[in-house]
Tab-separated table of C-alpha atoms in Angstrom:
chain	number	residue	atom	x	y	z
A	1	UNK	CA	95.100	-54.194	217.426
A	2	UNK	CA	98.082	-55.651	215.655
A	3	UNK	CA	101.002	-53.763	214.176
A	4	UNK	CA	100.939	-54.099	210.372
A	5	UNK	CA	104.207	-54.779	208.530
A	6	UNK	CA	105.139	-54.456	204.912
A	7	UNK	CA	108.282	-55.704	203.325
A	8	UNK	CA	109.280	-54.242	199.944
A	9	UNK	CA	112.181	-55.464	197.825
A	10	UNK	CA	113.514	-53.766	194.733
A	11	UNK	CA	116.397	-54.675	192.349
A	12	UNK	CA	118.855	-51.918	192.082
A	13	UNK	CA	119.766	-50.997	188.432
A	14	UNK	CA	122.807	-49.290	187.052
A	15	UNK	CA	126.468	-49.197	188.191
A	16	UNK	CA	126.742	-49.807	191.930
A	17	UNK	CA	130.563	-49.665	192.371
A	18	UNK	CA	130.796	-46.303	194.136
A	19	UNK	CA	129.040	-44.979	197.096
A	20	UNK	CA	127.506	-42.162	195.055
A	21	UNK	CA	126.243	-44.552	192.349
A	22	UNK	CA	124.600	-46.905	194.977
A	23	UNK	CA	122.926	-43.883	196.652
A	24	UNK	CA	121.625	-42.736	193.205
A	25	UNK	CA	120.354	-46.241	192.448
A	26	UNK	CA	118.452	-46.409	195.718
A	27	UNK	CA	116.910	-43.010	195.029
A	28	UNK	CA	115.741	-44.039	191.666
A	29	UNK	CA	114.250	-47.253	192.978
A	30	UNK	CA	112.259	-45.381	195.646
A	31	UNK	CA	111.079	-42.785	193.130
A	32	UNK	CA	110.107	-45.407	190.582
A	33	UNK	CA	108.059	-47.369	193.251
A	34	UNK	CA	106.731	-44.483	195.323
A	35	UNK	CA	103.103	-45.843	195.309
A	36	UNK	CA	104.337	-48.673	197.511
A	37	UNK	CA	105.117	-46.212	200.322
A	38	UNK	CA	101.620	-44.532	200.174
A	39	UNK	CA	100.142	-46.859	202.875
A	40	UNK	CA	102.921	-45.770	205.339
A	41	UNK	CA	102.555	-42.070	204.463
A	42	UNK	CA	98.745	-42.228	204.690
A	43	UNK	CA	99.052	-43.805	208.105
A	44	UNK	CA	101.552	-41.161	209.222
A	45	UNK	CA	99.064	-38.364	208.516
A	46	UNK	CA	96.005	-40.361	209.765
A	47	UNK	CA	94.445	-38.360	212.473
A	48	UNK	CA	90.990	-39.963	212.358
A	49	UNK	CA	89.637	-37.383	209.931
A	50	UNK	CA	88.779	-38.618	206.553
A	51	UNK	CA	89.358	-35.067	205.057
A	52	UNK	CA	93.039	-35.441	205.606
A	53	UNK	CA	94.726	-36.511	202.342
A	54	UNK	CA	98.209	-36.839	200.865
A	55	UNK	CA	99.026	-34.517	198.087
A	56	UNK	CA	98.424	-36.209	194.726
A	57	UNK	CA	100.594	-33.538	192.985
A	58	UNK	CA	103.784	-34.100	194.901
A	59	UNK	CA	103.213	-37.121	197.231
A	60	UNK	CA	106.773	-38.301	197.715
A	61	UNK	CA	110.242	-37.042	197.199
A	62	UNK	CA	113.559	-38.492	198.223
A	63	UNK	CA	115.626	-35.755	200.077
A	64	UNK	CA	118.702	-38.031	200.521
A	65	UNK	CA	120.127	-41.422	201.148
A	66	UNK	CA	122.706	-42.277	203.744
A	67	UNK	CA	124.593	-45.594	203.682
A	68	UNK	CA	126.288	-47.235	206.568
A	69	UNK	CA	130.042	-47.773	206.540
A	70	UNK	CA	129.722	-51.363	205.284
A	71	UNK	CA	127.146	-50.470	202.586
A	72	UNK	CA	124.712	-53.051	203.929
A	73	UNK	CA	121.911	-50.731	204.881
A	74	UNK	CA	121.173	-47.127	205.652
A	75	UNK	CA	118.405	-44.543	205.774
A	76	UNK	CA	116.318	-42.743	203.126
A	77	UNK	CA	114.944	-39.351	204.031
A	78	UNK	CA	111.616	-38.700	202.366
A	79	UNK	CA	109.522	-35.656	201.973
A	80	UNK	CA	105.721	-35.702	201.254
A	81	UNK	CA	102.771	-33.367	201.483
A	82	UNK	CA	99.377	-33.534	203.091
A	83	UNK	CA	96.645	-31.089	204.055
A	84	UNK	CA	97.168	-31.748	207.713
A	85	UNK	CA	99.060	-28.951	209.397
A	86	UNK	CA	101.020	-29.369	212.564
A	87	UNK	CA	98.630	-26.998	214.314
A	88	UNK	CA	95.976	-29.786	213.900
A	89	UNK	CA	93.702	-27.893	211.704
A	90	UNK	CA	92.838	-28.674	208.116
A	91	UNK	CA	93.895	-26.102	205.599
A	92	UNK	CA	93.296	-25.694	201.798
A	93	UNK	CA	97.079	-25.752	201.228
A	94	UNK	CA	99.416	-28.668	201.529
A	95	UNK	CA	102.070	-28.833	204.333
A	96	UNK	CA	105.447	-30.509	204.011
A	97	UNK	CA	106.352	-33.457	206.119
A	98	UNK	CA	109.559	-35.529	206.545
A	99	UNK	CA	110.305	-39.001	207.577
A	100	UNK	CA	113.336	-41.318	207.625
A	101	UNK	CA	113.072	-44.995	206.553
A	102	UNK	CA	115.713	-47.593	207.321
A	103	UNK	CA	116.641	-50.173	204.645
A	104	UNK	CA	119.102	-53.039	204.146
A	105	UNK	CA	120.956	-54.102	201.085
A	106	UNK	CA	121.419	-57.742	199.945
A	107	UNK	CA	123.520	-57.704	196.925
A	108	UNK	CA	121.531	-55.691	194.250
A	109	UNK	CA	118.336	-55.936	196.429
A	110	UNK	CA	116.984	-52.925	198.334
A	111	UNK	CA	114.781	-54.049	201.191
A	112	UNK	CA	112.508	-52.022	203.370
A	113	UNK	CA	110.825	-53.569	206.354
A	114	UNK	CA	108.138	-51.080	207.266
A	115	UNK	CA	106.028	-51.149	210.379
A	116	UNK	CA	102.813	-49.163	209.887
A	117	UNK	CA	101.588	-47.012	212.774
A	118	UNK	CA	98.470	-48.463	214.298
A	119	UNK	CA	95.489	-47.133	212.496
A	120	UNK	CA	93.616	-44.281	214.281
A	121	UNK	CA	90.429	-45.407	216.008
A	122	UNK	CA	88.311	-42.968	217.864
A	123	UNK	CA	86.362	-45.744	219.568
A	124	UNK	CA	89.390	-46.979	221.588
């Protein structure tokens, strides 16, 4: 099995002069392109059971963005919902999950280099 990698690149819009403006632009870019993150989120909740699904109602929310001191990268904290509970049983309600994703900045470009977890395979 090989590790799958996805690189996503987005152009940041709006004023980017202050730290707060840059963090807001990053949040807007993620939220405007949330479908690009679904392969990662689906893999994070993949437990080898096809009944486990991401919530279509509220699949992704940005909880916060933290920039490094040089403003060349940082971390985005994301929240998402699935019907996989931590107790490993499927429920009719959706459970909240969180993950953090590192990113880099190149001028007005927001870049995510995502490594997807290896797909679940019960035959291994």
